[in-house]
């Protein structure tokens, strides 16, 4: 008896989610990026595909911002990924609700300040919201599950 071949459809099943609390340090931000990358592959968006790489880049930027600008010593940050209806939502929460991110023009001679411009360019939409159930804010971005 032979087993019929399986077809793989890109993307996860409806109502798929992933949550990770990580230390508000550069090492924690790297861990968040790596685990998000692994989760995207597990959901059916393989390494190197446009959706996978876009989500990985968004997580890297938002997690780096959370540990750089939203850090409160002794408090963790949180990553949430959800996939539904052909889209992936990335949320990164930190405990500094009074410091909202602004995507603006970066100084030409500066080393930073371009990350949120990148988020705005890659995401279908993005924004901020008060953090639910804890002090702080959540920065979110939505990526279309279709190849770009």
PDB file of C-alpha atoms in Angstrom:
ATOM      1  CA  UNK A   1       0.000   0.000   0.000  1.00  0.00           C
ATOM      2  CA  UNK A   2       1.435   3.359  -0.962  1.00  0.00           C
ATOM      3  CA  UNK A   3       0.898   6.615   0.819  1.00  0.00           C
ATOM      4  CA  UNK A   4      -0.463   9.405  -1.377  1.00  0.00           C
ATOM      5  CA  UNK A   5       1.878  12.369  -1.831  1.00  0.00           C
ATOM      6  CA  UNK A   6       1.249  15.329   0.423  1.00  0.00           C
ATOM      7  CA  UNK A   7       0.785  18.749  -1.013  1.00  0.00           C
ATOM      8  CA  UNK A   8       2.166  21.654   0.958  1.00  0.00           C
ATOM      9  CA  UNK A   9       0.191  24.845   0.853  1.00  0.00           C
ATOM     10  CA  UNK A  10       2.197  27.912   1.897  1.00  0.00           C
ATOM     11  CA  UNK A  11       1.031  29.475   5.102  1.00  0.00           C
ATOM     12  CA  UNK A  12      -0.379  28.219   8.346  1.00  0.00           C
ATOM     13  CA  UNK A  13      -3.823  27.025   9.221  1.00  0.00           C
ATOM     14  CA  UNK A  14      -6.296  29.687  10.454  1.00  0.00           C
ATOM     15  CA  UNK A  15      -5.917  31.096  13.958  1.00  0.00           C
ATOM     16  CA  UNK A  16      -2.258  30.167  14.320  1.00  0.00           C
ATOM     17  CA  UNK A  17      -0.277  32.064  16.931  1.00  0.00           C
ATOM     18  CA  UNK A  18       3.144  32.208  18.583  1.00  0.00           C
ATOM     19  CA  UNK A  19       4.126  34.161  21.723  1.00  0.00           C
ATOM     20  CA  UNK A  20       7.561  34.637  23.269  1.00  0.00           C
ATOM     21  CA  UNK A  21       8.673  36.727  26.234  1.00  0.00           C
ATOM     22  CA  UNK A  22      12.296  37.747  25.841  1.00  0.00           C
ATOM     23  CA  UNK A  23      14.783  39.716  27.898  1.00  0.00           C
ATOM     24  CA  UNK A  24      15.020  43.367  26.908  1.00  0.00           C
ATOM     25  CA  UNK A  25      18.632  42.940  25.771  1.00  0.00           C
ATOM     26  CA  UNK A  26      20.324  42.641  22.376  1.00  0.00           C
ATOM     27  CA  UNK A  27      20.667  38.905  23.013  1.00  0.00           C
ATOM     28  CA  UNK A  28      16.924  38.652  23.695  1.00  0.00           C
ATOM     29  CA  UNK A  29      16.152  40.540  20.472  1.00  0.00           C
ATOM     30  CA  UNK A  30      18.334  38.115  18.482  1.00  0.00           C
ATOM     31  CA  UNK A  31      16.524  35.180  20.077  1.00  0.00           C
ATOM     32  CA  UNK A  32      13.151  36.682  19.131  1.00  0.00           C
ATOM     33  CA  UNK A  33      14.280  37.059  15.502  1.00  0.00           C
ATOM     34  CA  UNK A  34      15.632  33.516  15.314  1.00  0.00           C
ATOM     35  CA  UNK A  35      12.566  31.912  16.855  1.00  0.00           C
ATOM     36  CA  UNK A  36      10.239  33.966  14.638  1.00  0.00           C
ATOM     37  CA  UNK A  37      12.214  32.754  11.624  1.00  0.00           C
ATOM     38  CA  UNK A  38      11.923  29.167  12.772  1.00  0.00           C
ATOM     39  CA  UNK A  39       8.177  29.581  13.416  1.00  0.00           C
ATOM     40  CA  UNK A  40       7.566  31.000   9.947  1.00  0.00           C
ATOM     41  CA  UNK A  41       9.300  27.971   8.434  1.00  0.00           C
ATOM     42  CA  UNK A  42       7.207  25.636  10.612  1.00  0.00           C
ATOM     43  CA  UNK A  43       4.042  27.394   9.429  1.00  0.00           C
ATOM     44  CA  UNK A  44       4.940  26.724   5.798  1.00  0.00           C
ATOM     45  CA  UNK A  45       6.760  29.878   4.736  1.00  0.00           C
ATOM     46  CA  UNK A  46      10.246  28.429   4.144  1.00  0.00           C
ATOM     47  CA  UNK A  47      13.537  30.193   4.779  1.00  0.00           C
ATOM     48  CA  UNK A  48      14.409  32.504   1.900  1.00  0.00           C
ATOM     49  CA  UNK A  49      10.855  33.179   0.720  1.00  0.00           C
ATOM     50  CA  UNK A  50       9.668  36.795   0.563  1.00  0.00           C
ATOM     51  CA  UNK A  51       7.072  36.458   3.350  1.00  0.00           C
ATOM     52  CA  UNK A  52       9.488  34.637   5.663  1.00  0.00           C
ATOM     53  CA  UNK A  53      12.302  37.122   5.130  1.00  0.00           C
ATOM     54  CA  UNK A  54      10.010  40.146   5.489  1.00  0.00           C
ATOM     55  CA  UNK A  55       8.624  38.888   8.812  1.00  0.00           C
ATOM     56  CA  UNK A  56      12.131  38.067  10.041  1.00  0.00           C
ATOM     57  CA  UNK A  57      13.333  41.572   9.169  1.00  0.00           C
ATOM     58  CA  UNK A  58      10.325  43.221  10.833  1.00  0.00           C
ATOM     59  CA  UNK A  59      10.819  41.189  14.020  1.00  0.00           C
ATOM     60  CA  UNK A  60      14.527  42.079  14.038  1.00  0.00           C
ATOM     61  CA  UNK A  61      13.807  45.797  13.748  1.00  0.00           C
ATOM     62  CA  UNK A  62      10.891  45.955  16.180  1.00  0.00           C
ATOM     63  CA  UNK A  63      12.676  43.788  18.772  1.00  0.00           C
ATOM     64  CA  UNK A  64      15.840  45.900  18.458  1.00  0.00           C
ATOM     65  CA  UNK A  65      13.774  49.055  18.972  1.00  0.00           C
ATOM     66  CA  UNK A  66      12.041  47.532  22.005  1.00  0.00           C
ATOM     67  CA  UNK A  67      15.327  46.707  23.730  1.00  0.00           C
ATOM     68  CA  UNK A  68      16.985  49.986  22.732  1.00  0.00           C
ATOM     69  CA  UNK A  69      14.201  52.541  23.262  1.00  0.00           C
ATOM     70  CA  UNK A  70      11.587  50.682  25.322  1.00  0.00           C
ATOM     71  CA  UNK A  71      13.783  48.952  27.872  1.00  0.00           C
ATOM     72  CA  UNK A  72      13.000  49.134  31.564  1.00  0.00           C
ATOM     73  CA  UNK A  73      15.561  47.211  33.630  1.00  0.00           C
ATOM     74  CA  UNK A  74      14.149  43.976  34.999  1.00  0.00           C
ATOM     75  CA  UNK A  75      11.149  43.879  32.643  1.00  0.00           C
ATOM     76  CA  UNK A  76      10.819  41.634  29.608  1.00  0.00           C
ATOM     77  CA  UNK A  77       9.602  42.401  26.111  1.00  0.00           C
ATOM     78  CA  UNK A  78       7.156  40.206  24.220  1.00  0.00           C
ATOM     79  CA  UNK A  79       6.841  38.992  20.638  1.00  0.00           C
ATOM     80  CA  UNK A  80       3.551  37.759  19.222  1.00  0.00           C
ATOM     81  CA  UNK A  81       3.038  36.377  15.727  1.00  0.00           C
ATOM     82  CA  UNK A  82      -0.362  35.486  14.364  1.00  0.00           C
ATOM     83  CA  UNK A  83      -1.246  34.171  10.959  1.00  0.00           C
ATOM     84  CA  UNK A  84      -4.720  34.177   9.521  1.00  0.00           C
ATOM     85  CA  UNK A  85      -6.460  34.762   6.231  1.00  0.00           C
ATOM     86  CA  UNK A  86      -3.299  35.102   4.162  1.00  0.00           C
ATOM     87  CA  UNK A  87      -1.490  37.565   6.410  1.00  0.00           C
ATOM     88  CA  UNK A  88       0.983  37.575   9.274  1.00  0.00           C
ATOM     89  CA  UNK A  89       0.748  40.068  12.125  1.00  0.00           C
ATOM     90  CA  UNK A  90       3.917  40.842  14.075  1.00  0.00           C
ATOM     91  CA  UNK A  91       3.570  42.484  17.501  1.00  0.00           C
ATOM     92  CA  UNK A  92       6.419  43.508  19.785  1.00  0.00           C
ATOM     93  CA  UNK A  93       5.548  44.914  23.210  1.00  0.00           C
ATOM     94  CA  UNK A  94       7.767  46.762  25.665  1.00  0.00           C
ATOM     95  CA  UNK A  95       7.139  48.515  28.981  1.00  0.00           C
ATOM     96  CA  UNK A  96       7.769  52.134  27.928  1.00  0.00           C
ATOM     97  CA  UNK A  97       4.340  53.410  26.943  1.00  0.00           C
ATOM     98  CA  UNK A  98       5.361  57.074  27.062  1.00  0.00           C
ATOM     99  CA  UNK A  99       7.906  56.648  24.238  1.00  0.00           C
ATOM    100  CA  UNK A 100       5.991  56.110  21.000  1.00  0.00           C
ATOM    101  CA  UNK A 101       7.916  55.359  17.799  1.00  0.00           C
ATOM    102  CA  UNK A 102       7.879  57.821  14.942  1.00  0.00           C
ATOM    103  CA  UNK A 103       8.970  57.045  11.393  1.00  0.00           C
ATOM    104  CA  UNK A 104      10.659  60.146  10.102  1.00  0.00           C
ATOM    105  CA  UNK A 105      13.555  61.330   8.046  1.00  0.00           C
ATOM    106  CA  UNK A 106      16.859  60.120   9.442  1.00  0.00           C
ATOM    107  CA  UNK A 107      19.846  62.455   9.485  1.00  0.00           C
ATOM    108  CA  UNK A 108      22.008  61.851   6.410  1.00  0.00           C
ATOM    109  CA  UNK A 109      25.159  61.510   8.486  1.00  0.00           C
ATOM    110  CA  UNK A 110      23.597  59.470  11.337  1.00  0.00           C
ATOM    111  CA  UNK A 111      24.061  55.783  12.044  1.00  0.00           C
ATOM    112  CA  UNK A 112      20.456  55.115  13.002  1.00  0.00           C
ATOM    113  CA  UNK A 113      16.913  56.302  12.645  1.00  0.00           C
ATOM    114  CA  UNK A 114      15.986  54.396   9.502  1.00  0.00           C
ATOM    115  CA  UNK A 115      14.432  51.276  11.020  1.00  0.00           C
ATOM    116  CA  UNK A 116      10.832  52.437  11.127  1.00  0.00           C
ATOM    117  CA  UNK A 117      11.133  53.713   7.562  1.00  0.00           C
ATOM    118  CA  UNK A 118      12.044  50.155   6.640  1.00  0.00           C
ATOM    119  CA  UNK A 119       9.084  48.811   8.633  1.00  0.00           C
ATOM    120  CA  UNK A 120       6.760  51.258   6.860  1.00  0.00           C
ATOM    121  CA  UNK A 121       8.127  50.233   3.458  1.00  0.00           C
ATOM    122  CA  UNK A 122       7.860  46.478   4.029  1.00  0.00           C
ATOM    123  CA  UNK A 123       4.625  46.174   5.992  1.00  0.00           C
ATOM    124  CA  UNK A 124       1.168  46.348   4.478  1.00  0.00           C
ATOM    125  CA  UNK A 125       0.289  48.465   7.523  1.00  0.00           C
ATOM    126  CA  UNK A 126       1.828  49.203  10.921  1.00  0.00           C
ATOM    127  CA  UNK A 127       1.109  51.174  14.066  1.00  0.00           C
ATOM    128  CA  UNK A 128       1.156  51.302  17.842  1.00  0.00           C
ATOM    129  CA  UNK A 129      -1.348  50.455  20.555  1.00  0.00           C
ATOM    130  CA  UNK A 130      -1.369  50.474  24.353  1.00  0.00           C
ATOM    131  CA  UNK A 131      -0.099  47.169  25.721  1.00  0.00           C
ATOM    132  CA  UNK A 132      -2.921  44.899  26.845  1.00  0.00           C
ATOM    133  CA  UNK A 133      -2.727  43.645  30.425  1.00  0.00           C
ATOM    134  CA  UNK A 134       0.578  45.339  31.277  1.00  0.00           C
ATOM    135  CA  UNK A 135       2.189  48.761  31.194  1.00  0.00           C
ATOM    136  CA  UNK A 136       3.749  49.852  27.937  1.00  0.00           C
ATOM    137  CA  UNK A 137       3.028  49.779  24.242  1.00  0.00           C
ATOM    138  CA  UNK A 138       2.799  47.343  21.368  1.00  0.00           C
ATOM    139  CA  UNK A 139       4.214  48.117  17.939  1.00  0.00           C
ATOM    140  CA  UNK A 140       2.612  45.990  15.259  1.00  0.00           C
ATOM    141  CA  UNK A 141       3.044  45.346  11.545  1.00  0.00           C
ATOM    142  CA  UNK A 142       1.057  43.272   9.049  1.00  0.00           C
ATOM    143  CA  UNK A 143       2.584  41.384   6.141  1.00  0.00           C
ATOM    144  CA  UNK A 144       0.597  39.908   3.282  1.00  0.00           C
ATOM    145  CA  UNK A 145       0.973  36.138   3.139  1.00  0.00           C
ATOM    146  CA  UNK A 146       1.259  36.318  -0.626  1.00  0.00           C
ATOM    147  CA  UNK A 147       4.667  36.521  -2.244  1.00  0.00           C
ATOM    148  CA  UNK A 148       5.742  40.081  -2.986  1.00  0.00           C
TER     149      UNK A 148
END
